[in-house]
Short mmCIF file of C-alpha atoms in Angstrom, two decimals:
data_model
loop_
_atom_site.label_atom_id
_atom_site.label_comp_id
_atom_site.label_asym_id
_atom_site.label_seq_id
_atom_site.Cartn_x
_atom_site.Cartn_y
_atom_site.Cartn_z
CA UNK A 1 8.89 9.54 25.23
CA UNK A 2 11.80 8.07 27.16
CA UNK A 3 10.41 4.57 26.68
CA UNK A 4 10.46 5.00 22.91
CA UNK A 5 14.25 5.29 23.00
CA UNK A 6 15.08 2.83 25.77
CA UNK A 7 18.09 0.67 24.92
CA UNK A 8 18.27 -3.10 24.96
CA UNK A 9 20.53 -4.91 27.40
CA UNK A 10 22.36 -7.58 25.42
CA UNK A 11 22.15 -11.02 27.03
CA UNK A 12 24.93 -13.47 26.18
CA UNK A 13 23.84 -16.49 24.19
CA UNK A 14 24.90 -18.82 27.01
CA UNK A 15 22.66 -16.90 29.44
CA UNK A 16 19.50 -17.34 27.38
CA UNK A 17 16.83 -19.71 28.81
CA UNK A 18 17.46 -23.25 27.60
CA UNK A 19 14.33 -23.30 25.41
CA UNK A 20 15.58 -20.14 23.65
CA UNK A 21 19.24 -21.17 23.34
CA UNK A 22 20.73 -21.93 19.91
CA UNK A 23 23.46 -24.52 19.37
CA UNK A 24 26.97 -23.27 18.48
CA UNK A 25 27.85 -25.36 15.42
CA UNK A 26 29.30 -22.95 12.81
CA UNK A 27 32.95 -22.06 12.12
CA UNK A 28 34.27 -19.34 9.78
CA UNK A 29 34.38 -21.55 6.63
CA UNK A 30 30.65 -22.23 7.17
CA UNK A 31 30.02 -18.49 7.49
CA UNK A 32 32.03 -17.58 4.37
CA UNK A 33 30.14 -20.27 2.47
CA UNK A 34 26.86 -18.90 3.84
CA UNK A 35 27.82 -15.40 2.71
CA UNK A 36 28.89 -16.48 -0.78
CA UNK A 37 25.83 -18.70 -1.01
CA UNK A 38 23.59 -15.77 -0.07
CA UNK A 39 25.28 -13.11 -2.21
CA UNK A 40 25.95 -15.06 -5.41
CA UNK A 41 22.53 -16.04 -6.63
CA UNK A 42 19.53 -14.38 -8.22
CA UNK A 43 21.41 -11.07 -8.50
CA UNK A 44 23.92 -12.36 -11.05
CA UNK A 45 21.97 -15.31 -12.44
CA UNK A 46 18.70 -13.45 -13.05
CA UNK A 47 18.76 -9.73 -12.20
CA UNK A 48 21.70 -9.04 -14.50
CA UNK A 49 19.08 -9.08 -17.25
CA UNK A 50 16.88 -6.57 -15.42
CA UNK A 51 19.90 -4.36 -14.77
CA UNK A 52 21.02 -4.49 -18.42
CA UNK A 53 17.50 -3.58 -19.54
CA UNK A 54 17.67 -0.40 -17.44
CA UNK A 55 21.31 0.63 -17.95
CA UNK A 56 22.53 -1.17 -21.08
CA UNK A 57 26.21 -2.22 -21.03
CA UNK A 58 26.71 0.48 -18.36
CA UNK A 59 25.24 -2.10 -15.98
CA UNK A 60 28.94 -2.73 -15.29
CA UNK A 61 29.02 0.69 -13.61
CA UNK A 62 25.79 -0.16 -11.78
CA UNK A 63 27.53 -3.19 -10.31
CA UNK A 64 30.49 -1.02 -9.29
CA UNK A 65 28.30 1.60 -7.58
CA UNK A 66 26.18 -0.94 -5.72
CA UNK A 67 29.28 -2.95 -4.76
CA UNK A 68 31.08 0.10 -3.34
CA UNK A 69 28.10 1.06 -1.18
CA UNK A 70 27.69 -2.51 0.05
CA UNK A 71 31.42 -2.72 0.84
CA UNK A 72 31.07 0.28 3.18
CA UNK A 73 28.02 -1.28 4.79
CA UNK A 74 29.79 -4.65 5.16
CA UNK A 75 32.65 -3.05 7.08
CA UNK A 76 30.12 -1.45 9.44
CA UNK A 77 28.36 -4.81 9.89
CA UNK A 78 31.66 -6.50 10.71
CA UNK A 79 32.33 -4.04 13.54
CA UNK A 80 28.83 -4.28 15.00
CA UNK A 81 28.60 -8.08 14.67
CA UNK A 82 31.85 -8.67 16.55
CA UNK A 83 31.09 -5.94 19.11
CA UNK A 84 27.57 -7.30 19.80
CA UNK A 85 27.75 -11.06 19.02
CA UNK A 86 24.02 -11.68 19.37
CA UNK A 87 21.39 -12.80 16.87
CA UNK A 88 19.09 -10.23 15.31
CA UNK A 89 21.47 -8.37 12.98
CA UNK A 90 20.59 -4.69 12.40
CA UNK A 91 17.51 -4.98 14.63
CA UNK A 92 19.60 -5.96 17.67
CA UNK A 93 22.30 -3.36 16.98
CA UNK A 94 19.68 -0.61 16.61
CA UNK A 95 17.97 -1.67 19.85
CA UNK A 96 21.29 -1.54 21.71
CA UNK A 97 22.53 1.75 20.21
CA UNK A 98 19.65 3.85 18.83
CA UNK A 99 16.54 2.98 20.84
CA UNK A 100 13.40 0.85 20.81
CA UNK A 101 11.26 2.79 18.32
CA UNK A 102 14.07 2.83 15.76
CA UNK A 103 14.70 -0.87 16.36
CA UNK A 104 11.02 -1.47 15.65
CA UNK A 105 11.29 0.26 12.26
CA UNK A 106 14.52 -1.57 11.42
CA UNK A 107 13.09 -4.92 12.52
CA UNK A 108 9.97 -4.35 10.47
CA UNK A 109 12.18 -3.41 7.48
CA UNK A 110 14.21 -6.60 7.96
CA UNK A 111 11.01 -8.62 7.88
CA UNK A 112 10.29 -6.97 4.53
CA UNK A 113 13.84 -7.52 3.25
CA UNK A 114 14.22 -11.18 4.17
CA UNK A 115 10.68 -12.18 3.20
CA UNK A 116 11.00 -10.61 -0.22
CA UNK A 117 14.55 -11.80 -0.83
CA UNK A 118 13.47 -15.38 -0.26
CA UNK A 119 10.49 -14.81 -2.54
CA UNK A 120 12.65 -13.17 -5.24
CA UNK A 121 15.19 -15.98 -5.24
CA UNK A 122 12.43 -18.58 -5.36
CA UNK A 123 10.94 -16.86 -8.43
CA UNK A 124 14.41 -16.65 -10.02
CA UNK A 125 15.01 -20.32 -9.29
CA UNK A 126 11.66 -21.15 -10.87
CA UNK A 127 12.73 -19.44 -14.11
CA UNK A 128 15.87 -21.58 -14.38
CA UNK A 129 14.12 -24.77 -13.26
CA UNK A 130 11.33 -24.35 -15.82
CA UNK A 131 13.94 -23.62 -18.53
CA UNK A 132 15.90 -26.72 -17.54
CA UNK A 133 12.78 -28.89 -17.65
CA UNK A 134 11.92 -27.54 -21.10
CA UNK A 135 15.40 -28.57 -22.24
CA UNK A 136 14.54 -32.10 -21.12
CA UNK A 137 11.22 -31.99 -22.98
CA UNK A 138 9.10 -31.48 -19.83
CA UNK A 139 6.63 -28.60 -20.18
CA UNK A 140 4.64 -27.29 -17.21
CA UNK A 141 1.35 -25.42 -17.74
CA UNK A 142 2.25 -21.75 -18.23
CA UNK A 143 -0.22 -20.60 -15.54
CA UNK A 144 1.71 -22.65 -12.95
CA UNK A 145 5.11 -21.07 -13.70
CA UNK A 146 4.51 -17.39 -12.92
CA UNK A 147 2.45 -15.13 -10.68
CA UNK A 148 -0.21 -12.68 -11.89
CA UNK A 149 1.12 -9.88 -14.11
CA UNK A 150 0.01 -6.25 -14.45
CA UNK A 151 -0.32 -4.00 -17.47
CA UNK A 152 -0.88 -0.29 -17.81
CA UNK A 153 0.79 2.77 -16.30
CA UNK A 154 1.33 3.45 -12.61
CA UNK A 155 1.67 7.15 -13.38
CA UNK A 156 -1.69 7.25 -15.18
CA UNK A 157 -3.41 5.10 -12.53
CA UNK A 158 -4.60 2.55 -15.11
CA UNK A 159 -2.80 -0.58 -13.90
CA UNK A 160 -4.86 -3.74 -14.40
CA UNK A 161 -4.47 -7.49 -14.08
CA UNK A 162 -3.27 -9.01 -17.37
CA UNK A 163 -2.46 -12.67 -16.73
CA UNK A 164 -3.47 -14.97 -13.91
CA UNK A 165 -1.08 -17.56 -12.56
CA UNK A 166 0.58 -19.11 -9.51
CA UNK A 167 4.31 -19.85 -9.41
CA UNK A 168 4.11 -23.38 -8.05
CA UNK A 169 7.83 -24.29 -8.47
CA UNK A 170 8.79 -21.23 -6.40
CA UNK A 171 6.46 -22.27 -3.60
CA UNK A 172 7.72 -25.85 -3.62
CA UNK A 173 11.42 -24.95 -3.33
CA UNK A 174 10.69 -22.76 -0.29
CA UNK A 175 8.99 -25.72 1.38
CA UNK A 176 12.01 -27.95 0.68
CA UNK A 177 14.55 -25.45 2.06
CA UNK A 178 12.44 -24.75 5.16
CA UNK A 179 12.27 -28.46 5.87
CA UNK A 180 16.05 -28.70 5.59
CA UNK A 181 16.55 -25.83 8.04
CA UNK A 182 14.24 -27.42 10.57
CA UNK A 183 16.34 -30.60 10.49
CA UNK A 184 19.40 -28.80 11.88
CA UNK A 185 21.84 -25.91 11.34
CA UNK A 186 25.01 -27.99 10.95
CA UNK A 187 23.40 -30.30 8.40
CA UNK A 188 22.08 -27.32 6.45
CA UNK A 189 25.53 -25.67 6.49
CA UNK A 190 27.17 -28.78 5.02
CA UNK A 191 24.67 -28.97 2.17
CA UNK A 192 25.06 -25.23 1.62
CA UNK A 193 28.86 -25.49 1.32
CA UNK A 194 28.62 -28.24 -1.30
CA UNK A 195 26.08 -26.26 -3.34
CA UNK A 196 28.22 -23.09 -3.15
CA UNK A 197 31.12 -25.00 -4.72
CA UNK A 198 28.76 -26.13 -7.50
CA UNK A 199 27.56 -22.56 -8.02
CA UNK A 200 31.08 -21.15 -8.37
CA UNK A 201 31.98 -23.95 -10.79
CA UNK A 202 28.89 -23.09 -12.86
CA UNK A 203 29.78 -19.40 -13.12
CA UNK A 204 33.37 -20.35 -14.01
CA UNK A 205 32.01 -22.51 -16.84
CA UNK A 206 29.90 -19.62 -18.12
CA UNK A 207 32.91 -17.28 -18.14
CA UNK A 208 35.10 -19.88 -19.86
CA UNK A 209 32.57 -20.20 -22.72
CA UNK A 210 31.38 -16.57 -22.99
CA UNK A 211 34.57 -14.55 -22.47
CA UNK A 212 36.29 -15.70 -25.70
CA UNK A 213 33.30 -14.22 -27.58
CA UNK A 214 33.86 -10.76 -26.05
CA UNK A 215 33.22 -8.08 -28.67
CA UNK A 216 33.66 -4.40 -27.84
CA UNK A 217 30.91 -3.58 -30.37
CA UNK A 218 28.39 -5.08 -27.93
CA UNK A 219 29.20 -2.26 -25.49
CA UNK A 220 27.69 0.40 -27.78
CA UNK A 221 25.71 2.40 -26.92
CA UNK A 222 27.30 2.10 -23.50
CA UNK A 223 24.73 4.04 -21.46
CA UNK A 224 21.58 4.30 -23.62
CA UNK A 225 19.48 5.56 -20.70
CA UNK A 226 22.03 7.92 -19.16
CA UNK A 227 24.00 7.77 -15.95
CA UNK A 228 21.38 9.06 -13.54
CA UNK A 229 17.91 7.76 -12.75
CA UNK A 230 14.99 8.60 -15.06
CA UNK A 231 11.45 7.24 -14.64
CA UNK A 232 9.28 6.03 -17.52
CA UNK A 233 5.47 6.15 -17.75
CA UNK A 234 5.21 3.07 -15.53
CA UNK A 235 7.31 4.63 -12.75
CA UNK A 236 10.25 2.27 -13.48
CA UNK A 237 13.57 4.09 -13.18
CA UNK A 238 16.22 3.61 -15.88
CA UNK A 239 19.87 4.68 -16.18
CA UNK A 240 23.00 3.60 -14.33
CA UNK A 241 21.68 4.63 -10.89
CA UNK A 242 18.21 3.30 -11.60
CA UNK A 243 19.81 -0.07 -12.42
CA UNK A 244 22.13 0.17 -9.40
CA UNK A 245 19.07 0.45 -7.13
CA UNK A 246 18.01 -2.98 -8.44
CA UNK A 247 21.52 -4.46 -8.86
CA UNK A 248 22.07 -3.60 -5.20
CA UNK A 249 20.02 -6.74 -4.53
CA UNK A 250 22.87 -8.76 -6.03
CA UNK A 251 25.37 -7.74 -3.35
CA UNK A 252 23.69 -8.05 -0.02
CA UNK A 253 23.54 -11.30 1.80
CA UNK A 254 26.50 -10.73 4.10
CA UNK A 255 24.01 -9.35 6.63
CA UNK A 256 22.59 -12.87 6.94
CA UNK A 257 25.95 -13.89 8.44
CA UNK A 258 25.45 -11.48 11.34
CA UNK A 259 22.27 -13.36 12.30
CA UNK A 260 24.44 -16.43 13.03
CA UNK A 261 26.24 -14.75 15.94
CA UNK A 262 24.76 -17.08 18.58
CA UNK A 263 25.60 -20.17 16.51
CA UNK A 264 29.20 -19.25 15.64
CA UNK A 265 31.86 -21.15 17.58
CA UNK A 266 34.13 -18.09 17.85
CA UNK A 267 31.91 -15.11 16.95
CA UNK A 268 34.49 -12.38 17.63
CA UNK A 269 36.77 -13.81 14.93
CA UNK A 270 34.48 -15.82 12.67
CA UNK A 271 31.86 -13.13 11.97
CA UNK A 272 34.35 -10.58 10.63
CA UNK A 273 36.03 -13.21 8.42
CA UNK A 274 32.65 -14.37 7.12
CA UNK A 275 31.28 -10.88 6.35
CA UNK A 276 34.38 -9.26 4.80
CA UNK A 277 35.67 -12.44 3.14
CA UNK A 278 32.41 -13.24 1.38
CA UNK A 279 32.02 -9.64 0.13
CA UNK A 280 35.52 -9.58 -1.39
CA UNK A 281 35.07 -12.94 -3.09
CA UNK A 282 31.66 -12.07 -4.50
CA UNK A 283 32.71 -8.65 -5.83
CA UNK A 284 35.45 -10.31 -7.89
CA UNK A 285 33.04 -12.96 -9.18
CA UNK A 286 30.44 -10.37 -10.20
CA UNK A 287 32.84 -8.16 -12.13
CA UNK A 288 34.14 -11.08 -14.19
CA UNK A 289 30.70 -12.61 -14.91
CA UNK A 290 29.06 -9.27 -15.79
CA UNK A 291 31.89 -8.34 -18.16
CA UNK A 292 31.66 -11.71 -19.90
CA UNK A 293 27.86 -11.39 -20.22
CA UNK A 294 27.60 -7.89 -21.73
CA UNK A 295 30.63 -8.46 -23.97
CA UNK A 296 29.52 -11.78 -25.42
CA UNK A 297 26.16 -10.62 -26.88
CA UNK A 298 24.29 -7.32 -27.11
CA UNK A 299 22.36 -6.59 -23.93
CA UNK A 300 19.03 -6.45 -25.81
CA UNK A 301 19.33 -10.20 -26.43
CA UNK A 302 19.10 -11.23 -22.77
CA UNK A 303 17.66 -8.21 -20.94
CA UNK A 304 14.10 -9.59 -20.83
CA UNK A 305 15.00 -13.20 -20.02
CA UNK A 306 14.22 -15.04 -16.78
CA UNK A 307 17.44 -17.05 -17.33
CA UNK A 308 19.85 -14.55 -18.97
CA UNK A 309 23.10 -16.50 -18.60
CA UNK A 310 21.63 -19.64 -20.12
CA UNK A 311 20.12 -17.57 -22.95
CA UNK A 312 23.51 -15.98 -23.68
CA UNK A 313 25.08 -19.42 -23.97
CA UNK A 314 22.35 -20.61 -26.34
CA UNK A 315 22.87 -17.46 -28.44
CA UNK A 316 26.54 -18.42 -28.72
CA UNK A 317 25.63 -21.89 -29.99
CA UNK A 318 26.44 -23.64 -26.71
CA UNK A 319 23.04 -25.17 -26.04
CA UNK A 320 24.43 -28.11 -24.06
CA UNK A 321 26.45 -25.84 -21.79
CA UNK A 322 23.34 -23.67 -21.37
CA UNK A 323 21.43 -26.73 -20.18
CA UNK A 324 24.21 -27.51 -17.70
CA UNK A 325 24.18 -23.91 -16.40
CA UNK A 326 20.40 -23.95 -16.06
CA UNK A 327 20.55 -27.27 -14.23
CA UNK A 328 23.31 -26.12 -11.89
CA UNK A 329 21.46 -22.86 -11.19
CA UNK A 330 18.32 -24.82 -10.38
CA UNK A 331 20.34 -26.98 -7.98
CA UNK A 332 22.51 -24.24 -6.44
CA UNK A 333 20.20 -21.21 -6.16
CA UNK A 334 18.53 -22.70 -3.07
CA UNK A 335 21.72 -21.77 -1.15
CA UNK A 336 20.45 -18.18 -1.25
CA UNK A 337 17.05 -19.33 -0.01
CA UNK A 338 18.72 -21.25 2.78
CA UNK A 339 20.86 -18.32 3.93
CA UNK A 340 18.06 -15.76 3.95
CA UNK A 341 15.35 -18.03 5.33
CA UNK A 342 17.87 -18.94 8.04
CA UNK A 343 18.54 -15.25 8.73
CA UNK A 344 14.89 -14.27 8.78
CA UNK A 345 13.95 -17.00 11.22
CA UNK A 346 16.71 -15.81 13.59
CA UNK A 347 15.57 -12.20 13.41
CA UNK A 348 11.98 -13.28 14.09
CA UNK A 349 13.28 -15.40 16.97
CA UNK A 350 14.98 -12.41 18.63
CA UNK A 351 11.96 -10.14 18.08
CA UNK A 352 9.78 -12.80 19.72
CA UNK A 353 12.22 -13.00 22.66
CA UNK A 354 11.95 -9.22 23.03
CA UNK A 355 8.14 -9.30 23.04
CA UNK A 356 7.69 -7.68 19.61
CA UNK A 357 6.16 -10.93 18.32
CA UNK A 358 4.25 -13.68 20.20
CA UNK A 359 6.76 -15.26 22.65
CA UNK A 360 5.63 -18.80 21.73
CA UNK A 361 7.37 -18.37 18.37
CA UNK A 362 10.75 -18.11 20.13
CA UNK A 363 10.69 -21.73 21.31
CA UNK A 364 13.66 -23.74 20.01
CA UNK A 365 13.28 -27.41 19.05
CA UNK A 366 15.25 -30.31 20.52
CA UNK A 367 17.69 -29.98 17.58
CA UNK A 368 18.49 -26.40 18.62
CA UNK A 369 16.61 -24.79 15.71
CA UNK A 370 13.64 -22.35 15.78
CA UNK A 371 11.33 -24.76 13.95
CA UNK A 372 8.08 -22.90 14.70
CA UNK A 373 9.17 -19.55 13.37
CA UNK A 374 10.84 -21.20 10.35
CA UNK A 375 7.56 -22.89 9.39
CA UNK A 376 5.51 -19.71 9.81
CA UNK A 377 8.06 -17.73 7.79
CA UNK A 378 8.08 -20.33 4.99
CA UNK A 379 4.30 -20.17 4.56
CA UNK A 380 4.36 -16.37 4.39
CA UNK A 381 7.15 -16.09 1.81
CA UNK A 382 5.80 -18.95 -0.30
CA UNK A 383 2.56 -17.02 -0.79
CA UNK A 384 4.54 -13.95 -1.90
CA UNK A 385 6.67 -16.00 -4.29
CA UNK A 386 3.64 -17.63 -5.82
CA UNK A 387 1.79 -14.38 -6.52
CA UNK A 388 4.30 -11.55 -7.19
CA UNK A 389 6.56 -10.86 -10.22
CA UNK A 390 10.36 -10.77 -9.88
CA UNK A 391 11.17 -7.06 -10.39
CA UNK A 392 8.43 -5.86 -8.01
CA UNK A 393 9.63 -8.17 -5.21
CA UNK A 394 13.34 -7.36 -5.68
CA UNK A 395 12.79 -3.61 -5.74
CA UNK A 396 10.74 -3.62 -2.52
CA UNK A 397 13.25 -5.94 -0.82
CA UNK A 398 15.98 -3.41 -1.58
CA UNK A 399 14.06 -0.68 0.28
CA UNK A 400 14.04 -2.71 3.49
CA UNK A 401 17.73 -3.53 3.14
CA UNK A 402 18.71 0.09 2.55
CA UNK A 403 16.96 1.06 5.78
CA UNK A 404 18.86 -1.64 7.72
CA UNK A 405 22.20 -0.64 6.23
CA UNK A 406 21.67 3.02 7.17
CA UNK A 407 20.83 1.95 10.73
CA UNK A 408 23.95 -0.20 11.12
CA UNK A 409 26.23 2.56 9.82
CA UNK A 410 24.55 4.99 12.24
CA UNK A 411 25.11 2.51 15.10
CA UNK A 412 28.84 2.49 14.36
CA UNK A 413 29.01 6.30 14.58
CA UNK A 414 26.84 6.54 17.71
CA UNK A 415 28.82 3.90 19.62
CA UNK A 416 32.15 5.36 18.50
CA UNK A 417 31.02 8.59 20.20
CA UNK A 418 29.14 7.10 23.17
CA UNK A 419 31.45 4.18 24.00
CA UNK A 420 34.87 4.90 22.47
CA UNK A 421 36.65 2.48 24.82
CA UNK A 422 34.30 -0.46 24.22
CA UNK A 423 35.86 -3.70 23.00
CA UNK A 424 35.84 -3.88 19.17
CA UNK A 425 37.42 -7.12 17.86
CA UNK A 426 37.02 -5.67 14.35
CA UNK A 427 37.23 -1.93 13.77
CA UNK A 428 35.81 -0.32 10.63
CA UNK A 429 38.77 1.45 8.96
CA UNK A 430 38.33 5.23 8.62
CA UNK A 431 34.91 4.85 10.25
CA UNK A 432 33.99 8.53 10.00
CA UNK A 433 34.36 8.27 6.22
CA UNK A 434 33.12 4.73 5.56
CA UNK A 435 29.95 4.89 7.70
CA UNK A 436 28.71 8.26 6.30
CA UNK A 437 29.48 6.97 2.78
CA UNK A 438 27.29 3.93 3.46
CA UNK A 439 24.48 6.16 4.77
CA UNK A 440 24.59 8.65 1.89
CA UNK A 441 24.94 5.91 -0.72
CA UNK A 442 21.96 3.98 0.64
CA UNK A 443 19.81 7.13 0.80
CA UNK A 444 20.68 7.92 -2.84
CA UNK A 445 19.82 4.37 -3.93
CA UNK A 446 16.50 4.63 -2.09
CA UNK A 447 15.71 7.84 -3.99
CA UNK A 448 16.58 5.94 -7.21
CA UNK A 449 13.95 3.26 -6.53
CA UNK A 450 10.65 3.52 -8.38
CA UNK A 451 7.95 5.57 -6.66
CA UNK A 452 5.62 2.62 -6.07
CA UNK A 453 8.43 0.94 -4.12
CA UNK A 454 9.06 4.01 -1.96
CA UNK A 455 5.35 4.43 -1.21
CA UNK A 456 4.92 0.71 -0.43
CA UNK A 457 7.91 0.83 1.92
CA UNK A 458 6.47 3.78 3.84
CA UNK A 459 3.07 2.09 4.07
CA UNK A 460 4.71 -1.12 5.32
CA UNK A 461 6.55 0.73 8.08
CA UNK A 462 3.42 2.67 8.95
CA UNK A 463 1.73 -0.68 9.59
CA UNK A 464 4.79 -1.71 11.63
CA UNK A 465 4.50 1.35 13.86
CA UNK A 466 0.81 0.59 14.43
CA UNK A 467 1.74 -2.95 15.50
CA UNK A 468 4.37 -1.49 17.83
CA UNK A 469 2.06 1.00 19.56
CA UNK A 470 -0.98 -1.31 19.69
CA UNK A 471 0.80 -4.57 20.60
CA UNK A 472 4.57 -4.62 21.06
CA UNK A 473 5.30 -1.54 23.16
CA UNK A 474 3.36 -2.76 26.19
CA UNK A 475 4.82 -6.27 25.85
CA UNK A 476 8.45 -5.33 25.24
CA UNK A 477 10.72 -7.25 27.60
CA UNK A 478 12.92 -4.18 28.14
CA UNK A 479 9.87 -2.24 29.36
CA UNK A 480 8.84 -4.99 31.78
CA UNK A 481 12.35 -5.36 33.23
CA UNK A 482 13.17 -1.65 33.43
CA UNK A 483 13.63 -0.34 37.01
#
């Protein structure tokens, strides 16, 4: 039993073997850009429609709830990232503070989160790219623009396959971004920064066109599905909290910054600036864009669209601007792919170093990038993106993220008690309020997810525990080096 809760000894990045060592090439502007690039993406460009479908105009409250919970989690991440400046994010913090078995669950949940986030964003990008191509008169075969879809009721156990298809554009964009990451971190960061500027300019253009059309009548009824979380016959949960459980996807991304700890030039300063700075900037952006969207047209107009912002603009008679927004989204959304595929490859890298995955995957290329694990990850997520629908992927991704956020908040509390004098370059303000708020908020959002998501998450982690006991436990580096 003691081995299940053994703690990881953190090895400084400079003390890693040369073939495992990452190059320090990122400064705080790169990290802020990575955070904004990761956070501002599918959540506001695509999932605002899904959220409005579930909450109506009260999706504004859904954004507020999800943003508040993520703000608490971000403050906890900032403390842990600067206290333990090592790659691996919540997995590494859990291994150092909570024990090996918990780190296994968190790591397995992070695999779920990052894999499905990349897949979700790729599917969202596909929707905008296909819409943009249609605006240019280029029409792709319908079966090549979406994954298989299901019909029927989950509750009545009569779900069946309705439409076959493979989302080819989603698979192709993952391949392009993976190739970019394998070329080098600094080069990827420069491209990411340029695309983030384009993305912010695009959202500013949308607000400039939509906000003058704001009509308070479009906010009625404000909360047609109530303020709680109510499931329909398909197991999908509606209401403000039901939407918040999905909208939550729109806010996270700052956790990808914590995976860059070993590549930050000054991690003790840069990580906190990157995490907190990107969260503040993105919260402001989201509030303005969401208000402009639900005020410009009635939510029923865009709630079912794969490209809601572009559809809103077309509804307002701004077809040319809609084409520009669709084009810019198609160009800029890959910043989210880049940030999360980057983060996932670093988490996989650390798990491979620790013996939880085959050690050969931890080898770093001559450019200082984990090319092997990036390629393996890209193949895996491309298959998911090609075959799964958007709302199913996003909902399941949220479950993995909620688990990681709870773990990081718990790490803050445990280390505040166990090591009160430890060096903390960034301290979470009012930690004994903020961290419990993050934990309780994440647990409530998990309860608000649809049942199929909760069951799938438990099954996924059950498989992860089997992998741990049958493979990883005996190969864990901490176990081999323990006295």
